[in-house]
Coordinates of C-alpha atoms (C1' of nucleotides) in Angstrom, one line a residue:
Chain A
X278 CA -57.2 24.8 -23.6
X279 CA -58.3 28.3 -24.6
X280 CA -59.7 30.8 -22.2
X281 CA -63.1 31.0 -24.1
X282 CA -63.7 27.2 -23.7
X283 CA -62.7 27.2 -20.1
X284 CA -64.6 30.4 -19.4
X285 CA -67.9 29.1 -20.9
X286 CA -67.5 25.8 -19.1
X287 CA -66.8 27.6 -15.9
X288 CA -69.9 29.9 -16.2
X289 CA -72.1 26.9 -16.9
X290 CA -70.6 25.3 -13.9
X291 CA -71.5 28.3 -11.8
X292 CA -75.0 28.5 -13.2
X293 CA -75.5 24.8 -12.4
X294 CA -74.5 25.6 -8.9
X295 CA -77.1 28.3 -8.6
X296 CA -79.8 25.9 -9.7
X297 CA -79.8 23.9 -6.6
X298 CA -76.7 21.7 -6.9
X299 CA -75.2 22.7 -3.6
X300 CA -75.6 19.2 -2.3
X301 CA -73.4 18.0 -5.1
X302 CA -70.6 20.3 -3.8
X303 CA -71.3 19.2 -0.2
X304 CA -70.8 15.6 -1.1
X305 CA -67.7 16.4 -3.1
X306 CA -66.4 18.2 -0.1
X307 CA -67.1 15.2 2.2
X308 CA -65.4 13.1 -0.4
X309 CA -62.2 15.0 0.0
X310 CA -62.2 14.6 3.8
X311 CA -62.9 10.9 3.4
X312 CA -60.0 10.6 1.1
X313 CA -57.6 11.9 3.8
X314 CA -58.9 9.6 6.5
X315 CA -58.5 6.4 4.4
X316 CA -55.2 7.3 2.8
X317 CA -52.5 4.8 3.4
X318 CA -49.8 7.5 4.0
X319 CA -50.4 9.3 7.2
X320 CA -51.1 12.8 6.0
X321 CA -52.4 15.6 8.2
X322 CA -54.8 17.6 6.2
X323 CA -55.8 20.5 8.4
X324 CA -54.0 22.9 10.7
X325 CA -53.8 21.3 14.2
X326 CA -55.3 23.3 17.1
X327 CA -52.1 23.5 19.0
X328 CA -48.4 23.0 18.4
X329 CA -48.4 20.0 20.8
X330 CA -49.9 17.8 18.1
X331 CA -47.3 18.9 15.4
X332 CA -44.5 16.4 15.0
X333 CA -41.1 17.7 15.8
X334 CA -39.7 17.6 12.3
X335 CA -42.7 19.7 11.2
X336 CA -41.9 22.3 13.8
X337 CA -38.4 22.5 12.5
X338 CA -39.6 22.7 8.9
X339 CA -42.0 25.5 9.8
X340 CA -39.3 27.5 11.5
X341 CA -37.1 27.0 8.5
X342 CA -39.8 28.0 6.0
X343 CA -40.7 31.1 8.1
X344 CA -37.1 32.1 8.0
X345 CA -36.9 31.5 4.2
X346 CA -40.1 33.4 3.6
X347 CA -38.2 36.5 5.0
X348 CA -34.8 35.9 3.4
X349 CA -35.7 33.9 0.3
X350 CA -33.6 31.0 -1.0
X351 CA -30.1 31.7 -2.3
X352 CA -30.9 29.8 -5.4
X353 CA -33.5 27.7 -6.9
X354 CA -31.8 24.4 -6.3
X355 CA -32.0 25.0 -2.5
X356 CA -35.7 25.5 -2.8
X357 CA -36.1 22.3 -4.9
X358 CA -34.0 20.4 -2.4
X359 CA -36.3 21.5 0.4
X360 CA -39.3 20.3 -1.6
X361 CA -37.7 16.9 -2.1
X362 CA -37.0 16.6 1.6
X363 CA -40.6 17.6 2.3
X364 CA -41.8 14.8 0.0
X365 CA -39.7 12.3 1.9
X366 CA -40.8 13.4 5.4
X367 CA -43.2 11.1 7.2
X368 CA -45.8 11.9 8.2
X369 CA -46.0 14.3 5.2
X370 CA -45.9 18.0 6.0
X371 CA -49.2 19.9 6.2
X372 CA -50.7 21.7 3.3
X373 CA -49.8 25.0 4.8
X374 CA -46.1 24.0 4.8
X375 CA -46.2 23.4 1.1
X376 CA -48.1 26.7 0.7
X377 CA -45.3 28.4 2.6
X378 CA -42.7 27.0 0.2
X379 CA -44.7 27.9 -2.8
X380 CA -45.1 31.5 -1.5
X381 CA -41.4 31.8 -1.1
X382 CA -41.0 30.8 -4.8
X383 CA -43.6 33.4 -5.7
X384 CA -41.6 36.0 -3.8
X385 CA -38.6 34.9 -5.9
X386 CA -40.8 35.4 -9.0
X387 CA -40.2 31.7 -9.8
X388 CA -43.8 31.3 -11.0
X389 CA -43.3 28.5 -13.4
X390 CA -41.3 26.5 -10.9
X391 CA -44.1 26.9 -8.4
X392 CA -46.6 25.6 -10.9
X393 CA -44.3 22.6 -11.6
X394 CA -44.2 21.8 -7.9
X395 CA -48.0 22.2 -7.6
X396 CA -48.3 19.7 -10.5
X397 CA -45.9 17.4 -8.8
X398 CA -47.9 17.6 -5.6
X399 CA -51.1 16.9 -7.5
X400 CA -49.6 13.8 -9.2
X401 CA -48.5 12.5 -5.9
X402 CA -51.9 13.2 -4.5
X403 CA -50.5 15.4 -1.8
X404 CA -53.2 17.3 0.1
X405 CA -53.8 20.8 -0.9
X406 CA -56.3 23.4 0.0
X407 CA -57.9 26.4 -1.8
X408 CA -54.9 28.5 -0.9
X409 CA -52.6 26.1 -2.7
X410 CA -54.9 26.4 -5.7
X411 CA -54.9 30.2 -5.4
X412 CA -51.1 30.3 -5.3
X413 CA -50.9 28.1 -8.4
X414 CA -53.6 30.1 -10.2
X415 CA -51.7 33.3 -9.3
X416 CA -48.4 31.8 -10.7
X417 CA -50.2 30.8 -14.0
X418 CA -51.5 34.4 -14.3
X419 CA -48.0 35.8 -13.7
X420 CA -46.7 33.5 -16.4
X421 CA -49.3 34.8 -18.8
X422 CA -51.1 31.4 -18.8
X423 CA -54.5 32.6 -17.8
X424 CA -56.0 29.7 -19.8
X425 CA -54.2 27.2 -17.5
X426 CA -55.3 29.3 -14.5
X427 CA -58.9 28.7 -15.5
X428 CA -58.4 25.0 -16.0
X429 CA -57.0 25.0 -12.4
X430 CA -60.1 26.7 -11.3
X431 CA -62.1 23.9 -12.9
X432 CA -59.9 21.3 -11.1
X433 CA -60.5 23.1 -7.8
X434 CA -64.3 22.9 -8.4
X435 CA -64.1 19.3 -9.3
X436 CA -62.2 18.5 -6.1
X437 CA -64.9 20.2 -4.1
X438 CA -63.0 23.4 -3.2
X439 CA -65.0 26.6 -3.0
X440 CA -63.1 29.4 -4.7
X441 CA -62.9 32.6 -2.7
X442 CA -62.4 36.3 -3.3
X443 CA -58.6 35.7 -3.6
X444 CA -59.2 33.1 -6.4
X445 CA -61.5 35.4 -8.4
X446 CA -59.5 38.5 -7.9
X447 CA -56.4 36.7 -9.1
X448 CA -58.2 35.5 -12.2
X449 CA -59.6 38.9 -12.9
X450 CA -56.1 40.4 -12.7
X451 CA -54.8 37.6 -15.0
X452 CA -57.4 38.4 -17.6
X453 CA -56.7 42.1 -17.4
X454 CA -52.9 41.6 -17.6
X455 CA -53.6 39.6 -20.9
X456 CA -55.5 42.6 -22.2
X457 CA -58.8 40.6 -22.0
X458 CA -60.6 43.4 -20.4
X459 CA -64.0 42.5 -22.0
X460 CA -63.7 39.0 -20.6
X461 CA -62.6 40.4 -17.2
X462 CA -65.6 42.7 -17.0
X463 CA -68.0 39.9 -18.0
X464 CA -66.4 37.5 -15.5
X465 CA -66.5 40.2 -12.7
X466 CA -70.2 41.1 -13.3
X467 CA -71.3 37.5 -13.8
X468 CA -69.7 36.4 -10.6
X469 CA -71.4 39.2 -8.7
X470 CA -74.8 38.5 -10.3
X471 CA -74.4 34.8 -9.4
X472 CA -73.5 35.7 -5.9
X473 CA -70.2 33.9 -6.2
X474 CA -68.1 37.0 -5.5
X475 CA -68.4 39.7 -3.0
X476 CA -65.7 42.0 -4.2
X477 CA -63.4 43.5 -1.6
X478 CA -61.2 46.6 -2.0
X479 CA -58.5 44.6 -3.8
X480 CA -60.9 43.2 -6.3
X481 CA -62.3 46.7 -7.1
X482 CA -58.8 48.2 -7.2
X483 CA -57.7 45.4 -9.6
X484 CA -60.6 46.0 -11.9
X485 CA -60.1 49.8 -11.8
X486 CA -56.4 49.4 -12.5
X487 CA -57.1 47.0 -15.4
X488 CA -59.7 49.3 -16.9
X489 CA -57.3 52.3 -16.6
X490 CA -54.5 50.3 -18.2
X491 CA -56.6 49.1 -21.1
X492 CA -57.8 52.6 -21.9
X493 CA -61.3 52.3 -20.3
X494 CA -60.7 55.3 -18.0
X495 CA -64.3 56.5 -17.9
X496 CA -65.5 53.0 -16.9
X497 CA -62.8 52.9 -14.3
X498 CA -63.9 56.2 -12.8
X499 CA -67.5 55.0 -12.8
X500 CA -66.5 51.9 -10.9
X501 CA -64.4 54.1 -8.5
X502 CA -67.4 56.4 -7.8
X503 CA -69.6 53.3 -7.4
X504 CA -67.2 52.0 -4.8
X505 CA -67.4 55.3 -3.0
X506 CA -71.2 54.8 -2.6
X507 CA -70.9 51.2 -1.6
X508 CA -69.8 49.5 1.7
X509 CA -66.4 48.8 0.2
X510 CA -64.6 52.2 0.2
X511 CA -61.6 53.0 -1.9
X512 CA -58.2 53.0 -0.1
X513 CA -54.8 54.6 -0.9
X514 CA -54.1 52.0 -3.6
X515 CA -57.4 52.6 -5.3
X516 CA -56.9 56.4 -5.2
X517 CA -53.3 56.0 -6.4
X518 CA -54.5 54.0 -9.4
X519 CA -57.0 56.5 -10.5
X520 CA -54.7 59.5 -9.9
X521 CA -52.0 57.8 -11.9
X522 CA -54.4 57.2 -14.8
X523 CA -55.6 60.8 -14.8
X524 CA -52.0 62.0 -14.8
X525 CA -51.2 59.7 -17.7
X526 CA -54.1 61.3 -19.7
X527 CA -52.9 64.8 -18.8
X528 CA -55.9 65.4 -16.5
X529 CA -53.7 66.8 -13.8
X530 CA -56.3 69.1 -12.3
X531 CA -58.8 66.2 -11.8
X532 CA -55.9 64.2 -10.3
X533 CA -55.1 67.0 -7.9
X534 CA -58.8 67.3 -6.9
X535 CA -58.8 63.6 -6.2
X536 CA -55.6 63.9 -4.1
X537 CA -57.3 66.6 -2.0
X538 CA -60.4 64.5 -1.7
X539 CA -58.5 61.5 -0.4
X540 CA -56.8 63.6 2.3
X541 CA -60.2 65.2 3.3
X542 CA -61.6 61.7 3.7
X543 CA -58.6 60.7 5.9
X544 CA -57.1 58.3 3.4
X545 CA -53.4 58.9 3.7
X546 CA -51.4 59.5 0.5
X547 CA -48.1 57.8 0.1
X548 CA -45.0 58.4 -2.1
X549 CA -46.8 56.7 -5.0
X550 CA -49.7 59.2 -4.8
X551 CA -47.3 62.0 -5.3
X552 CA -44.9 60.6 -8.0
X553 CA -47.3 60.8 -11.0
X554 CA -48.5 64.2 -9.9
X555 CA -44.9 65.4 -9.7
X556 CA -44.2 64.0 -13.1
X557 CA -47.1 65.6 -14.8
X558 CA -46.6 69.0 -13.2
X559 CA -43.0 68.9 -14.4
X560 CA -44.1 67.9 -17.9
X561 CA -46.5 70.9 -18.0
X562 CA -43.9 73.2 -16.6
X563 CA -46.1 74.1 -13.6
X564 CA -43.1 74.6 -11.4
X565 CA -44.8 76.7 -8.7
X566 CA -47.5 74.1 -8.1
X567 CA -44.8 71.5 -8.1
X568 CA -42.9 73.2 -5.4
X569 CA -46.1 73.5 -3.3
X570 CA -46.8 69.8 -3.8
X571 CA -43.3 68.8 -2.8
X572 CA -43.6 71.0 0.3
X573 CA -46.9 69.3 1.2
X574 CA -45.4 65.9 0.6
X575 CA -42.2 66.3 2.5
X576 CA -43.0 68.8 5.3
X577 CA -46.7 68.4 5.9
X578 CA -47.2 64.7 5.2
X579 CA -43.6 63.7 6.2
X580 CA -43.3 61.5 3.1
X581 CA -39.8 61.0 1.8
X582 CA -39.3 60.9 -2.0
X583 CA -37.8 57.6 -3.1
X584 CA -35.4 56.9 -6.0
X585 CA -38.3 56.8 -8.4
X586 CA -39.6 60.3 -7.3
X587 CA -36.1 61.8 -7.4
X588 CA -35.5 60.3 -10.8
X589 CA -38.6 61.9 -12.1
X590 CA -37.2 65.3 -10.9
X591 CA -33.7 64.6 -12.4
X592 CA -35.3 63.8 -15.7
X593 CA -37.6 66.8 -15.6
X594 CA -34.8 69.2 -14.8
X595 CA -32.6 67.6 -17.4
X596 CA -35.3 67.9 -20.1
X597 CA -35.9 71.6 -19.2
X598 CA -32.2 72.3 -19.6
X599 CA -31.8 72.9 -15.8
X600 CA -28.7 70.8 -15.6
X601 CA -27.5 72.4 -12.3
X602 CA -30.8 71.5 -10.7
X603 CA -30.5 67.9 -12.0
X604 CA -27.0 67.6 -10.5
X605 CA -28.3 69.1 -7.2
X606 CA -30.9 66.4 -7.0
X607 CA -28.3 63.7 -7.5
X608 CA -26.3 65.2 -4.7
X609 CA -29.4 65.2 -2.4
X610 CA -30.0 61.6 -3.4
X611 CA -26.6 60.6 -2.3
X612 CA -26.8 62.5 0.9
X613 CA -30.2 60.9 1.8
X614 CA -29.1 57.4 0.9
X615 CA -31.6 57.2 -1.9
X616 CA -28.8 56.3 -4.3
X617 CA -29.3 57.1 -8.1
X618 CA -29.9 54.0 -10.2
X619 CA -29.2 53.4 -13.9
X620 CA -32.4 55.2 -14.9
X621 CA -31.3 58.3 -12.9
X622 CA -27.9 58.3 -14.5
X623 CA -29.4 57.8 -18.0
X624 CA -31.5 60.9 -17.4
X625 CA -28.5 62.8 -16.3
X626 CA -26.6 61.5 -19.3
X627 CA -29.3 62.7 -21.6
X628 CA -29.1 66.1 -20.1
X629 CA -25.4 66.4 -21.0
X630 CA -26.1 64.9 -24.5
X631 CA -28.8 67.4 -25.3
X632 CA -26.4 70.2 -24.4
X633 CA -23.8 68.7 -26.6
X634 CA -21.5 68.1 -23.6
X635 CA -20.3 64.6 -24.7
X636 CA -17.3 64.5 -22.5
X637 CA -19.5 64.9 -19.4
X638 CA -21.9 62.4 -20.8
X639 CA -19.1 59.9 -21.1
X640 CA -18.1 60.8 -17.5
X641 CA -21.5 59.6 -16.5
X642 CA -20.9 56.3 -18.2
X643 CA -17.7 56.0 -16.2
X644 CA -19.5 56.8 -13.0
X645 CA -22.1 54.1 -13.8
X646 CA -19.3 51.6 -14.3
X647 CA -17.4 52.7 -11.3
X648 CA -20.5 52.1 -9.1
X649 CA -20.6 48.6 -10.5
X650 CA -23.8 49.3 -12.3
X651 CA -24.5 47.8 -15.7
X652 CA -25.3 50.3 -18.5
X653 CA -28.5 49.2 -20.3
X654 CA -29.9 49.7 -23.8
X655 CA -31.2 53.1 -22.8
X656 CA -27.7 54.2 -21.8
X657 CA -26.3 53.3 -25.2
X658 CA -29.2 54.5 -27.2
X659 CA -28.9 57.9 -25.6
X660 CA -25.2 58.1 -26.4
X661 CA -25.7 56.7 -29.9
X662 CA -28.4 59.2 -30.7
X663 CA -26.3 62.1 -29.5
X664 CA -23.3 61.0 -31.6
X665 CA -25.5 60.5 -34.7
X666 CA -27.0 64.0 -34.2
X667 CA -23.4 65.3 -34.2
X668 CA -22.9 63.3 -37.4
X669 CA -20.2 61.2 -35.7
X670 CA -21.5 57.9 -37.0
X671 CA -18.1 56.2 -36.6
X672 CA -18.2 56.7 -32.9
X673 CA -21.8 55.6 -32.8
X674 CA -20.9 52.4 -34.6
X675 CA -18.1 51.7 -32.2
X676 CA -20.5 52.0 -29.3
X677 CA -23.0 49.8 -31.1
X678 CA -20.5 47.0 -31.4
X679 CA -19.5 47.6 -27.8
X680 CA -23.1 46.9 -26.7
X681 CA -22.8 43.3 -27.8
X682 CA -19.5 42.9 -26.0
X683 CA -21.3 44.0 -22.8
X684 CA -24.0 41.4 -23.4
X685 CA -26.6 43.9 -24.5
X686 CA -28.8 43.2 -27.5
X687 CA -29.5 46.3 -29.5
X688 CA -33.2 47.1 -29.7
X689 CA -35.4 48.4 -32.5
X690 CA -34.7 51.9 -31.1
X691 CA -30.9 51.4 -31.5
X692 CA -31.4 50.3 -35.1
X693 CA -33.6 53.3 -35.8
X694 CA -31.1 55.7 -34.4
X695 CA -28.3 54.3 -36.6
X696 CA -30.6 54.1 -39.6
X697 CA -31.5 57.7 -39.1
X698 CA -27.9 58.6 -38.7
X699 CA -27.0 57.0 -42.0
X700 CA -29.9 58.7 -43.8
X701 CA -28.9 62.1 -42.3
X702 CA -25.4 61.7 -43.8
X703 CA -27.0 60.9 -47.1
X704 CA -25.6 57.3 -47.0
X705 CA -28.9 56.0 -48.4
X706 CA -27.5 52.8 -49.9
X707 CA -25.7 52.0 -46.6
X708 CA -28.9 52.7 -44.8
X709 CA -30.8 50.3 -47.1
X710 CA -28.1 47.6 -46.5
X711 CA -28.4 48.2 -42.8
X712 CA -32.2 47.9 -43.0
X713 CA -31.7 44.4 -44.7
X714 CA -29.0 43.4 -42.3
X715 CA -31.1 44.0 -39.1
X716 CA -33.8 41.8 -40.6
X717 CA -31.2 39.1 -41.4
X718 CA -30.3 39.3 -37.7
X719 CA -33.9 38.5 -36.8
X720 CA -35.1 41.9 -35.8
X721 CA -38.5 42.9 -37.1
X722 CA -38.7 46.5 -38.3
X723 CA -41.5 48.5 -36.7
X724 CA -43.5 51.5 -38.1
X725 CA -40.9 54.0 -36.9
X726 CA -38.0 52.2 -38.7
X727 CA -40.1 52.3 -41.9
X728 CA -40.8 56.0 -41.4
X729 CA -37.1 56.7 -41.0
X730 CA -36.4 54.6 -44.2
X731 CA -39.1 56.4 -46.2
X732 CA -37.8 59.8 -45.1
X733 CA -34.3 58.8 -46.1
X734 CA -35.3 57.4 -49.4
X735 CA -37.5 60.3 -50.3
X736 CA -34.8 62.8 -49.3
X737 CA -32.4 61.1 -51.8
X738 CA -35.1 61.0 -54.5
X739 CA -35.7 57.3 -54.3
X740 CA -39.4 57.8 -53.9
X741 CA -40.3 54.8 -56.0
X742 CA -38.3 52.6 -53.7
X743 CA -40.1 54.2 -50.7
X744 CA -43.5 53.5 -52.3
X745 CA -42.5 49.9 -52.9
X746 CA -41.4 49.5 -49.3
X747 CA -44.7 51.1 -48.2
X748 CA -46.4 48.1 -49.8
X749 CA -44.0 45.6 -48.2
X750 CA -44.7 47.2 -44.9
X751 CA -48.4 46.8 -45.2
X752 CA -47.9 43.2 -46.4
X753 CA -46.0 42.6 -43.1
X754 CA -49.1 43.7 -41.2
X755 CA -47.9 47.1 -40.1
X756 CA -50.6 49.7 -40.3
X757 CA -49.5 53.2 -41.5
X758 CA -50.1 56.1 -39.2
X759 CA -50.9 59.6 -40.4
X760 CA -47.2 60.5 -39.9
X761 CA -46.3 57.6 -42.2
X762 CA -48.6 59.0 -44.9
X763 CA -47.3 62.5 -44.4
X764 CA -43.7 61.5 -44.9
X765 CA -44.3 59.6 -48.1
X766 CA -46.8 62.2 -49.5
X767 CA -44.2 64.9 -48.8
X768 CA -41.6 62.8 -50.6
X769 CA -44.0 62.4 -53.6
X770 CA -44.6 66.1 -53.8
X771 CA -40.8 66.8 -53.5
X772 CA -40.3 64.5 -56.5
X773 CA -43.3 66.0 -58.4
X774 CA -45.2 62.7 -58.2
X775 CA -48.6 64.3 -57.8
X776 CA -50.7 61.3 -58.9
X777 CA -49.0 59.0 -56.3
X778 CA -49.5 61.7 -53.6
X779 CA -53.1 62.0 -54.6
X780 CA -53.6 58.2 -54.4
X781 CA -52.1 58.1 -51.0
X782 CA -54.4 60.9 -49.8
X783 CA -57.4 59.0 -51.1
X784 CA -56.2 56.0 -49.2
X785 CA -55.9 58.1 -46.0
X786 CA -59.5 59.2 -46.4
X787 CA -60.6 55.6 -47.1
X788 CA -58.8 54.5 -43.9
X789 CA -60.6 57.1 -41.9
X790 CA -57.7 59.3 -41.1
X791 CA -58.5 62.9 -40.5
X792 CA -56.0 65.3 -41.9
X793 CA -53.7 67.2 -39.4
X794 CA -52.1 70.5 -40.1
X795 CA -49.2 69.0 -42.2
X796 CA -51.6 66.9 -44.3
X797 CA -53.8 69.9 -44.9
X798 CA -50.8 71.8 -46.2
X799 CA -49.7 68.9 -48.4
X800 CA -53.3 68.7 -49.7
X801 CA -53.2 72.3 -50.7
X802 CA -50.0 71.8 -52.7
X803 CA -51.5 68.8 -54.5
X804 CA -54.6 70.8 -55.4
X805 CA -52.6 73.4 -57.2
X806 CA -51.5 70.5 -59.6
X807 CA -54.3 68.0 -59.6
X808 CA -58.1 68.6 -60.1
X809 CA -59.8 66.3 -57.7
X810 CA -63.3 66.9 -56.2
X811 CA -62.8 64.5 -53.3
X812 CA -59.5 66.1 -52.3
X813 CA -61.0 69.5 -52.7
X814 CA -63.9 68.7 -50.4
X815 CA -61.4 67.2 -47.9
X816 CA -59.4 70.4 -48.1
X817 CA -62.4 72.6 -47.5
X818 CA -63.4 70.5 -44.6
X819 CA -59.9 71.0 -43.1
X820 CA -60.1 74.7 -43.6
X821 CA -63.5 74.9 -41.9
X822 CA -62.3 73.0 -38.9
X823 CA -59.4 75.4 -38.6
X824 CA -56.9 72.6 -39.1
X825 CA -54.4 74.6 -41.1
X826 CA -51.0 76.0 -40.5
X827 CA -49.1 78.3 -42.8
Chain B
dG267 C1' -52.7 33.2 -0.6
dT268 C1' -55.3 38.5 -4.2
dA269 C1' -54.4 44.9 -6.1
dG270 C1' -50.7 49.5 -7.0
dG271 C1' -45.1 49.7 -7.9
dG272 C1' -45.7 54.0 -12.9
dT273 C1' -38.9 56.9 -13.5
dT274 C1' -34.8 56.8 -18.9
dA275 C1' -34.0 56.0 -25.5
dG276 C1' -35.9 56.4 -31.7

DNA sequence: GTAGGGTTAG
């Protein structure tokens, strides 16, 4: 069942409810209670007022589940065995016992298993409540089955349950996580209009986060400001979400203003408030402000950086060539018990690689292994890239084969690094063979792989081949970017193929690309060879907009 | 029982 069909049915369901069908829901609700009373199997269906009325096996079960909700199950089989035992228990455990078990599975991220148990419970007509439905709906959303989540919502309606703010917030998050932001917005506003939902701080924060993540930052900020004027004020999570989004968009000053604002309002920042701010200040080389912010965080607010925060610092120092500072951070991490993880070590490794200190980089690999950590694809890609840049393709290839021995599947990034390495060495035919080979292995080339291939082919004067692959790429549904055009136009000019270059520039214009500095320069070169009024107009437009580099 | 949870590679 698709979302659209479920969604439209749902909204009509809600509308019907607004037009005086509340009695229908009431009777449905009574029907559910009636079902419990007359059922042959003795099944308690609501939480008893005191523990005196809970049968002894249920008390033991509850104690066991409370313990498991803290520690989790060692493995899935144990959880399933408990479920089987619960099914055999007479009288049957209460709905909240089943909810407890499902919640443990959620904590173990066993979403699909939880949904299966929910289905099993439904088929055995075991009593559930709206919380059970909410857990199942949440699990569907986490498994990217928002369509099934909506069909569960319909089932809940049909069984007389009244969805609550948890149900709707979960579904909104599900839609947003599936990039269905338009549907989420419509769902959210319609529910409010129909008085079905009174959003709480989690609902608003969920919407704001989803809007930020789907590129609707302005709308997210509008909603955030709307919240500020409403009865439901933003909390730390809400502020963190917006601050993070502003940082992602490079709007660090706005983010810093928001961080001051939250403190003035008495909303305490946490480590997650500071991490994106730290990251963006590092990126912009605003070291003095960074040091003030770190001082505020650690000394004034008494917030300790976590592994994530420290890793941001290691990476920033590494990228700025401040290798000693990066090493110092690692030392502090070890002293404070915030031990470096694979990401931290990868950043450190990159620092050594960028300085050409390959022996030290390999030492980091040994450290990773000695600490019983598993190198990941990033680890190998960093090393492979460094060796390729040093034109040591043989070593890179050995490492590439090593990846598979360690159970790591090379990614499209790995293949691009090697393809680039082959092209750099002028081994164009080997590069082409490698390009075919990765496809035979089932890897789909992306736009960057194609760009590497085009650059390699053009460099070796195989521009016709590059043009032919350009068509193949488009047939495969990949949309060229302005960089893609620039590479291939540059190749055409290099090979004196002015008409082909001109055609590509026309195509760029037709596709709505505006010329950047490189395109403008290429355009100028073509105009010295080809008389073309359209390109001339384009070039003049570029010069007027100041989009030109010598 | 619902939100954030973002760090590393081409």
